[in-house]
Amino acid sequence: RVSVDVDVLMYPKIEGSFNPSHTTCVAACVQHLCQAEAKNILHVDLRLLNFIFSEELDSESYLVDWDHARPFDEPGCYVQNWNDALDERHPDAKCGKPILYEHVRYALAQVLRYFAPVDDDESQLQEWKGICIAARDTEHRLSELAERIRTLQCKLKLTAEIETVVTGRPPRKTGGDGLAKITAGLSKMSVRSERTLKTVTFATASEKKPRQGNRNISACFDFNSTWGCGKAQCRQPHICSTCGLDDHWKVQCKTGSPKTKPETRKRSGSRGKP
């Protein structure tokens, strides 16, 4: 616990990719989902990005990103910032609407449809289609589904364009700083598959080059004040809010005082603790 209302949860990084090499990888993820539901935990946010398939050991494949998880018996409603534009989302899975188990099984079936047997074996293709249909059926137990996938014993491949699967619908050009950061983060992700995510760069507010002579609203306010910024890891750039240069602060820009390194400016005690 770092403060009264802030807890930091740390967990080990799981190595893998979004492309399953074998049916046993998928079966392990479905079994992981089954184990969670047995403990009254509903994942809710099932999509390809949250399936991590191990390339070295098929059984070491897991589901990640459990921040939207809810109690299985009382899942409640979707949050207001819920992204319903992804292909894995059920048509009725909207912001503020009740979370239903059929929405989760729909998402699971959508993810499984991204894969197909590598060999053009008709029996394997038909069995995989049957698995995708069973994944959506809420009456079909997950433990039985995992065993059915594991029994198929064949190599898999991606059938969907990874760019569409990862990002969903194209983001609006007028998206804010948060959307730009998310999209820029996705564009830098490395996906180990035959197709790689296309690099799309969006400049965030903090990355935009400030215009000479204009106030930069993203500059740190405390840094440009008389008391200075005492934050150990300030999220805003320490640059002059007037000209945008990083070798002086606002008052020095106006008075023409000698330039000093911004890091030497410390917060005084008059404004309380940093």
PDB file of N, CA, C and O in Angstrom, residues 7 27 47 90 99 177 200 222 271:
ATOM      1  N   ASP A   7      -3.289   1.086  -3.768  1.00  0.00           N
ATOM      2  CA  ASP A   7      -2.545  -0.159  -3.591  1.00  0.00           C
ATOM      3  C   ASP A   7      -1.847  -0.501  -4.897  1.00  0.00           C
ATOM      4  O   ASP A   7      -2.412  -0.302  -5.969  1.00  0.00           O
ATOM      5  N   ALA A  27      -6.644 -24.882 -25.113  1.00  0.00           N
ATOM      6  CA  ALA A  27      -7.291 -25.661 -24.064  1.00  0.00           C
ATOM      7  C   ALA A  27      -6.852 -25.198 -22.679  1.00  0.00           C
ATOM      8  O   ALA A  27      -7.661 -25.141 -21.743  1.00  0.00           O
ATOM      9  N   ARG A  47     -10.839 -11.181 -24.984  1.00  0.00           N
ATOM     10  CA  ARG A  47     -10.454 -10.785 -26.344  1.00  0.00           C
ATOM     11  C   ARG A  47      -9.066 -11.348 -26.620  1.00  0.00           C
ATOM     12  O   ARG A  47      -8.367 -11.789 -25.703  1.00  0.00           O
ATOM     13  N   HIS A  90     -20.189  -8.754 -27.478  1.00  0.00           N
ATOM     14  CA  HIS A  90     -21.570  -9.110 -27.793  1.00  0.00           C
ATOM     15  C   HIS A  90     -22.331  -7.832 -28.160  1.00  0.00           C
ATOM     16  O   HIS A  90     -22.056  -6.767 -27.599  1.00  0.00           O
ATOM     17  N   ILE A  99     -24.139  -7.121 -17.197  1.00  0.00           N
ATOM     18  CA  ILE A  99     -23.195  -8.118 -17.708  1.00  0.00           C
ATOM     19  C   ILE A  99     -23.863  -9.487 -17.642  1.00  0.00           C
ATOM     20  O   ILE A  99     -24.282  -9.930 -16.568  1.00  0.00           O
ATOM     21  N   ASP A 177      -5.953  12.849 -25.669  1.00  0.00           N
ATOM     22  CA  ASP A 177      -4.609  12.400 -25.313  1.00  0.00           C
ATOM     23  C   ASP A 177      -4.622  10.942 -24.851  1.00  0.00           C
ATOM     24  O   ASP A 177      -3.720  10.183 -25.143  1.00  0.00           O
ATOM     25  N   VAL A 200       1.400   2.501 -36.220  1.00  0.00           N
ATOM     26  CA  VAL A 200       0.616   3.721 -36.378  1.00  0.00           C
ATOM     27  C   VAL A 200       0.997   4.634 -35.239  1.00  0.00           C
ATOM     28  O   VAL A 200       0.866   4.271 -34.073  1.00  0.00           O
ATOM     29  N   ASP A 222       3.914  23.609 -11.750  1.00  0.00           N
ATOM     30  CA  ASP A 222       4.794  23.862 -10.608  1.00  0.00           C
ATOM     31  C   ASP A 222       6.207  24.213 -11.046  1.00  0.00           C
ATOM     32  O   ASP A 222       6.873  25.042 -10.435  1.00  0.00           O
ATOM     33  N   ARG A 271       4.800  25.789   0.184  1.00  0.00           N
ATOM     34  CA  ARG A 271       3.603  25.224  -0.417  1.00  0.00           C
ATOM     35  C   ARG A 271       3.293  23.842   0.123  1.00  0.00           C
ATOM     36  O   ARG A 271       2.561  23.069  -0.457  1.00  0.00           O
TER      37      ARG A 271
END
